[in-house]
GROMACS .gro file of C-alpha atoms in nm:
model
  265
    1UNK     CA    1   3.228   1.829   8.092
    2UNK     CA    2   3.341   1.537   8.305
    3UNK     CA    3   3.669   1.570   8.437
    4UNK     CA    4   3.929   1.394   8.243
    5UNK     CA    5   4.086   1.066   8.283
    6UNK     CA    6   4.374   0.955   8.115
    7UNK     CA    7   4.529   0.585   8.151
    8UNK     CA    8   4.875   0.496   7.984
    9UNK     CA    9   4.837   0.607   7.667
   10UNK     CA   10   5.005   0.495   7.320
   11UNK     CA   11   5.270   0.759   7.206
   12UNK     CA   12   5.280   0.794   6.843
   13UNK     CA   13   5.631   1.001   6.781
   14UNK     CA   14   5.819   0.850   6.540
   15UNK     CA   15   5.556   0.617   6.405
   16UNK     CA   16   5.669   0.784   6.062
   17UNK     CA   17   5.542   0.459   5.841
   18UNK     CA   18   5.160   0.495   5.802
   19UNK     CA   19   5.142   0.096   5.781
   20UNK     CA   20   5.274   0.070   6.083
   21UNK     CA   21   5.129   0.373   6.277
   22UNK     CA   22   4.813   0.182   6.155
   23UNK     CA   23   4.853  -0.128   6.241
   24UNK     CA   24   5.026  -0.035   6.572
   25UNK     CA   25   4.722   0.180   6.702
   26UNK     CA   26   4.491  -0.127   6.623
   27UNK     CA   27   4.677  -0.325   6.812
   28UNK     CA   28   4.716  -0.129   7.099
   29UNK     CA   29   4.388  -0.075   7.143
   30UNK     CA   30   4.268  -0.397   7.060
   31UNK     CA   31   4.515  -0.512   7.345
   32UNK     CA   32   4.345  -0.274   7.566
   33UNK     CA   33   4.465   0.064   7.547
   34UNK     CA   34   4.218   0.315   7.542
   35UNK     CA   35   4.440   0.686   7.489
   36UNK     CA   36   4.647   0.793   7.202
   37UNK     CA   37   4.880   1.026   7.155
   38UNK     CA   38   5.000   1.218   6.833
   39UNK     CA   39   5.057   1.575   6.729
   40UNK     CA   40   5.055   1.797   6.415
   41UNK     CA   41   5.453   1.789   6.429
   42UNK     CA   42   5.483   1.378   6.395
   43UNK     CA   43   5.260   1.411   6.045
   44UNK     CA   44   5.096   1.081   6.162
   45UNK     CA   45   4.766   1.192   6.236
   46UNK     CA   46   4.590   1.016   5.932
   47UNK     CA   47   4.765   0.694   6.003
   48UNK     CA   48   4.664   0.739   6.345
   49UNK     CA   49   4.286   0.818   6.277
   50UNK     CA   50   4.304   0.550   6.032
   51UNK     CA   51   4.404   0.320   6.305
   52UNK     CA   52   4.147   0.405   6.555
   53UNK     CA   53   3.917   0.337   6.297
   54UNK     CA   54   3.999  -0.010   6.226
   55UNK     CA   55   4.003  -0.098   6.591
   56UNK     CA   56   3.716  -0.323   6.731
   57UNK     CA   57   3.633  -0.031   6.971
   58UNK     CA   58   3.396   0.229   7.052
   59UNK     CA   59   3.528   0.547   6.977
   60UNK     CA   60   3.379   0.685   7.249
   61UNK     CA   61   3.621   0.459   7.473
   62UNK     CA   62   3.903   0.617   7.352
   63UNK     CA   63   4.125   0.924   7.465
   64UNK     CA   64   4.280   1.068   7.120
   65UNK     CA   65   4.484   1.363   7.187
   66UNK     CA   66   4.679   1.574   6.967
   67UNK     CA   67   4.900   1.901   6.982
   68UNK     CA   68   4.911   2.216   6.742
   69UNK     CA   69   5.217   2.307   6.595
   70UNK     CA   70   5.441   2.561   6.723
   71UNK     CA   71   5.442   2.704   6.383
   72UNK     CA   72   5.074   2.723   6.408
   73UNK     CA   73   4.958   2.889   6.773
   74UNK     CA   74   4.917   3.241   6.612
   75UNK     CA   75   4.514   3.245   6.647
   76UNK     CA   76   4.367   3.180   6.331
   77UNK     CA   77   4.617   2.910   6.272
   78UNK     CA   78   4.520   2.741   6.574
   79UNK     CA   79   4.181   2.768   6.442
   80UNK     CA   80   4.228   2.635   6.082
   81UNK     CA   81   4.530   2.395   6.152
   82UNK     CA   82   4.328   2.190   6.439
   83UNK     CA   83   3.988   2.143   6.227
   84UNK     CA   84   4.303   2.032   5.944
   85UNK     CA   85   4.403   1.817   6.256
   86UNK     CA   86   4.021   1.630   6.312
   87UNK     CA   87   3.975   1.617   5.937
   88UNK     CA   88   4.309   1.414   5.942
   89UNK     CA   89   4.212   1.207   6.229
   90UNK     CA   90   3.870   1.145   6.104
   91UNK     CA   91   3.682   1.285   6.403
   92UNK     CA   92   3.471   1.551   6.478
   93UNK     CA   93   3.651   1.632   6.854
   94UNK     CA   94   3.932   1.521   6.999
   95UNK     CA   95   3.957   1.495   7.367
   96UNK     CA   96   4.237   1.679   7.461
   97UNK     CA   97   4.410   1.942   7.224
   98UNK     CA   98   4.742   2.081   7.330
   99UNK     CA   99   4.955   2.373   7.303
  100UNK     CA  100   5.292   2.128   7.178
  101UNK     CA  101   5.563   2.435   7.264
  102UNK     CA  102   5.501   2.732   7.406
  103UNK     CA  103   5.735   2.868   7.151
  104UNK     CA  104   5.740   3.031   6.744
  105UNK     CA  105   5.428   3.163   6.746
  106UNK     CA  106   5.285   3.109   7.086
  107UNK     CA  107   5.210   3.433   7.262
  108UNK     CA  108   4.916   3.325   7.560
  109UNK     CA  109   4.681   3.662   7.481
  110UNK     CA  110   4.612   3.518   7.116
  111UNK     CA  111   4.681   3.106   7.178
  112UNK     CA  112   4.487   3.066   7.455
  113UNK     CA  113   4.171   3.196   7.396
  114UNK     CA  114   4.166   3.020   7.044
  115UNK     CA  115   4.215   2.690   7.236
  116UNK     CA  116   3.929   2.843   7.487
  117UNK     CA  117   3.714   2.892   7.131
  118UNK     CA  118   3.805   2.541   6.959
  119UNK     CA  119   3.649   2.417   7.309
  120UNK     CA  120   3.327   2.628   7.350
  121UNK     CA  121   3.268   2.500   6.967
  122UNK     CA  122   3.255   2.167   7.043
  123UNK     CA  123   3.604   2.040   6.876
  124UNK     CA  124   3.754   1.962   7.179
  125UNK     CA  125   3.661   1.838   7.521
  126UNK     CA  126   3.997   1.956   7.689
  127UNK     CA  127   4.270   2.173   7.670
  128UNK     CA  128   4.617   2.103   7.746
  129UNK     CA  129   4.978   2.213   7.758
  130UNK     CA  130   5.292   2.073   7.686
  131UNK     CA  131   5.680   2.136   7.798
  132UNK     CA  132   5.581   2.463   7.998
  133UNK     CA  133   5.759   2.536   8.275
  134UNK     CA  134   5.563   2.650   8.642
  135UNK     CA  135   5.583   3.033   8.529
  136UNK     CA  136   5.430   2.982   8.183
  137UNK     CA  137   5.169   2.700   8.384
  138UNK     CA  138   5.068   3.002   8.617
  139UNK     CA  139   5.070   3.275   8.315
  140UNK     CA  140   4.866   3.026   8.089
  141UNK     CA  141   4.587   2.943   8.384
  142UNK     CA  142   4.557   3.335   8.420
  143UNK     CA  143   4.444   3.353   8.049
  144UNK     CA  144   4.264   3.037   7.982
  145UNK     CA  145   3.870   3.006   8.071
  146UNK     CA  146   3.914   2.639   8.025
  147UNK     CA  147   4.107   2.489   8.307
  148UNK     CA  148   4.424   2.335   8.253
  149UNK     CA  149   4.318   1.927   8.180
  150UNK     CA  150   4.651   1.795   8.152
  151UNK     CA  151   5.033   1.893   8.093
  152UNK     CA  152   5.252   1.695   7.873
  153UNK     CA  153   5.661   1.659   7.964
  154UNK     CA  154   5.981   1.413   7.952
  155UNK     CA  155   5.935   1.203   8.300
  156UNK     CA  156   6.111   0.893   8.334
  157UNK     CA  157   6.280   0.705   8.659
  158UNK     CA  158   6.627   0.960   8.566
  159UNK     CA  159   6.390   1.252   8.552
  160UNK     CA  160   6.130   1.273   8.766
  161UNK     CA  161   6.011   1.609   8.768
  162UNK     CA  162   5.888   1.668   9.103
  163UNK     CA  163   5.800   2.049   9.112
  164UNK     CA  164   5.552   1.965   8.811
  165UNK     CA  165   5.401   1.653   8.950
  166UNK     CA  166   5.397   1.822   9.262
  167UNK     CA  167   5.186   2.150   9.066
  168UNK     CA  168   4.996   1.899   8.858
  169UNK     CA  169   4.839   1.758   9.210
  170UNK     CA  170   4.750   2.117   9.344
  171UNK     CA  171   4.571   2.246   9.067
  172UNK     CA  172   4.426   1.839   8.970
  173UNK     CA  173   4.546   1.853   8.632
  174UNK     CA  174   4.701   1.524   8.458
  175UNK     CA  175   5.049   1.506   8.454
  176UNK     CA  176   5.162   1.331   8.126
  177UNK     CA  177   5.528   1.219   8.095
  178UNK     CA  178   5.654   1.125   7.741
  179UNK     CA  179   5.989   0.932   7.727
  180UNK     CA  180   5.884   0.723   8.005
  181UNK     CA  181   6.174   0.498   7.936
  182UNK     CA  182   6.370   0.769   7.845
  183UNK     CA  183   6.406   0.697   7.482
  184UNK     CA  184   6.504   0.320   7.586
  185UNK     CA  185   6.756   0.421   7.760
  186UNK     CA  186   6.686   0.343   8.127
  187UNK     CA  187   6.640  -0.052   8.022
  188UNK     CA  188   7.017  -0.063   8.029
  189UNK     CA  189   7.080   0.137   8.326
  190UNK     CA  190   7.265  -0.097   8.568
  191UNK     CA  191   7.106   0.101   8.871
  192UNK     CA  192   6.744   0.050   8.763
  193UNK     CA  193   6.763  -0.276   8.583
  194UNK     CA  194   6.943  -0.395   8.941
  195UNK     CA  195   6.595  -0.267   9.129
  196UNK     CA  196   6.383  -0.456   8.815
  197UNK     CA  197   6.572  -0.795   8.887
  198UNK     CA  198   6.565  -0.810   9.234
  199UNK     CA  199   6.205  -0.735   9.231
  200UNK     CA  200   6.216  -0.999   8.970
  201UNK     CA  201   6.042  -0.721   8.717
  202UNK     CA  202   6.116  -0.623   8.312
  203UNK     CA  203   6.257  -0.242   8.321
  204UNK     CA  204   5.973  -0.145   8.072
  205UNK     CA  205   5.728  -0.254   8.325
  206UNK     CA  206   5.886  -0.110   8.661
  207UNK     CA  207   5.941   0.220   8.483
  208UNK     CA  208   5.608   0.266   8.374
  209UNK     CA  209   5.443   0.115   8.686
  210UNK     CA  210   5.631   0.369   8.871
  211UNK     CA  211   5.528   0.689   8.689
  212UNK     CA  212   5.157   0.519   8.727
  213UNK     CA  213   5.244   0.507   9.087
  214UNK     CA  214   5.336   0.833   9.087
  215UNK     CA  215   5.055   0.964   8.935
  216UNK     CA  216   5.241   1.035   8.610
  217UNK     CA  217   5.034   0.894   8.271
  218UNK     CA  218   5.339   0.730   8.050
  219UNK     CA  219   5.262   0.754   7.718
  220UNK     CA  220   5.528   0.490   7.565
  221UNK     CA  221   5.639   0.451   7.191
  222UNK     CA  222   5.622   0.097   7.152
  223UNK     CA  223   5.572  -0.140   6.800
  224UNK     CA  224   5.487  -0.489   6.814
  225UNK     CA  225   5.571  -0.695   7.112
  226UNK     CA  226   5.622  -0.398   7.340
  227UNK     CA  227   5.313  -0.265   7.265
  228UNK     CA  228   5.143  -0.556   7.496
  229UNK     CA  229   5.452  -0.569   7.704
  230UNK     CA  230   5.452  -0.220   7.847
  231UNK     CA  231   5.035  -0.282   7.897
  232UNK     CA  232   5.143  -0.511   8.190
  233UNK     CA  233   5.237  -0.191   8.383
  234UNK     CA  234   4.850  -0.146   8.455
  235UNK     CA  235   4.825  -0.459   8.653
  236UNK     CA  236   5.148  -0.511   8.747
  237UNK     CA  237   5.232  -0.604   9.176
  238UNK     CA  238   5.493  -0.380   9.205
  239UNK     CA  239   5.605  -0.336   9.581
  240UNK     CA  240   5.661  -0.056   9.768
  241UNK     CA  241   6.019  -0.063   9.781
  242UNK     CA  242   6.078  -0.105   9.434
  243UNK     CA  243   5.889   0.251   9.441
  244UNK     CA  244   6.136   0.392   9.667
  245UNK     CA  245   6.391   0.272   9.572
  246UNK     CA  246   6.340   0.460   9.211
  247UNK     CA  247   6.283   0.750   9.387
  248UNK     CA  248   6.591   0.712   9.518
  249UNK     CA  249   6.837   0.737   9.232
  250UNK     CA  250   7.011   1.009   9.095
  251UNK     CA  251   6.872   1.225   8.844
  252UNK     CA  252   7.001   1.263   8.517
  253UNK     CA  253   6.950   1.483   8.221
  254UNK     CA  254   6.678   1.558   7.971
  255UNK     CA  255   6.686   1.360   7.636
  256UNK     CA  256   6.506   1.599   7.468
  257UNK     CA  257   6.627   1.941   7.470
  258UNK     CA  258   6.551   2.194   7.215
  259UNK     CA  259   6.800   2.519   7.284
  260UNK     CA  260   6.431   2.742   7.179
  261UNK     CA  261   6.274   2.542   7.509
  262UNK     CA  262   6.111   2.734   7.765
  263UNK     CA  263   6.345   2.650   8.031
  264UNK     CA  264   6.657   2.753   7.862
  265UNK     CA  265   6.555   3.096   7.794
   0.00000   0.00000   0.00000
């Protein structure tokens, strides 16, 4: 199996209408895109699959990615619930199936090696991870025969993660950030919108061009206009010390933050 490569992607939480999950996933990838991301847990995945469908473009150009349930990692749920999962979708594989929580019923000696069986069968190309933190990355890589393709957390210019991007580039897995504009929030952040004007960019666009820089895949909710919008981060000039300069600023705290999370155990 090729190794994996994942561009900005299309984040699909939320995207609660089916119309509009529809019609928003045809138009993003019409526009370009060519990764989506949903989950068992958003209860989108037909609307989704639906909208990949109606897209003028090859399936085979497309990352779709989607994550098992918490409720659902025991091993034979992981088993039935992700074939559930492809059925929904309309696929036969998906490229990269995730763990969503390392939490309920996750316990690595029966998860992982269902994931590691849903892969050797053919349903799925890659395996991933999502909101673990470096002790449960190192305990899952220990169990899994599939290496680690990608790991999924909240990274945004307030919340950069650097132990995990700095993990994700030692053992060459993908580092995925979700909330890269931390739920909207960091387009009216005087600090950051200051660096966007003076580098005479929109926030949307710096924030995601920076996580690209940074070798971070955003994977933005966005409907209608924004949808093209935050594409612009692909090609976008942004300068070096626009970089830095989000580097520089303070961190802040997590927007979402379940008390059952890994890292407040």
């Amino acid at each position: 199996m090729p190794p994996l490569e994942l561009p900005l992607g299309l984040g699909t939480s939320g995207l609660d209408d089916p119309a509009e999950c529809r019609a928003t996933v045809t138009a993003a990838l019409e526009a370009g895109y060519r990764h989506v991301d949903t989950a068992q847990m958003y209860g989108n995945e037909a609307a989704v699959g639906e909208g990949i469908a109606a897209a003028d473009v090859d399936r085979e150009d497309v990352v779709v990615a989607t994550k098992v349930h918490p409720d659902n990692l025991a091993s034979e749920s992981v088993r039935e619930t992700a074939r559930e999962s492809l059925d929904r979708l309309g696929v036969d594989r998906v490229d990269l199936l995730y763990v969503h929580w390392p939490i309920g019923a996750y316990d690595p000696d029966e998860t992982l090696p269902a994931f590691d069986a849903l892969r050797e069968a053919g349903l799925t190309d890659h395996v991933g991870v999502s909101n673990f933190t470096p002790e449960l990355l190192r305990e899952a890589e220990g169990v899994l025969d599939a290496p680690i393709a990608a790991h999924q957390v909240e990274c945004h210019p307030r919340f950069q993660q650097p132990d995990l991007r700095a993990i994700a580039a030692e053992r060459d897995h993908a580092l995925v950030g979700y909330s890269p504009l931390a739920q909207g929030e960091i387009l009216d952040d005087p600090d950051f919108a200051g660096i966007a004007e003076e580098h005479d960019l929109r926030p949307a666009v710096l924030a995601l061009a920076w996580g690209l820089a940074r070798d971070v895949t955003p994977i933005p909710k966005a409907t209608g206009d924004h949808v093209t919008e935050n594409l612009r981060a692909v090609t976008a000039e942004v300068p070096e010390t626009a970089l830095d300069a989000v580097d520089a600023l303070e961190g802040g705290e997590r927007r979402i933050d379940p008390d059952a999370a890994a890292w407040n155990r």
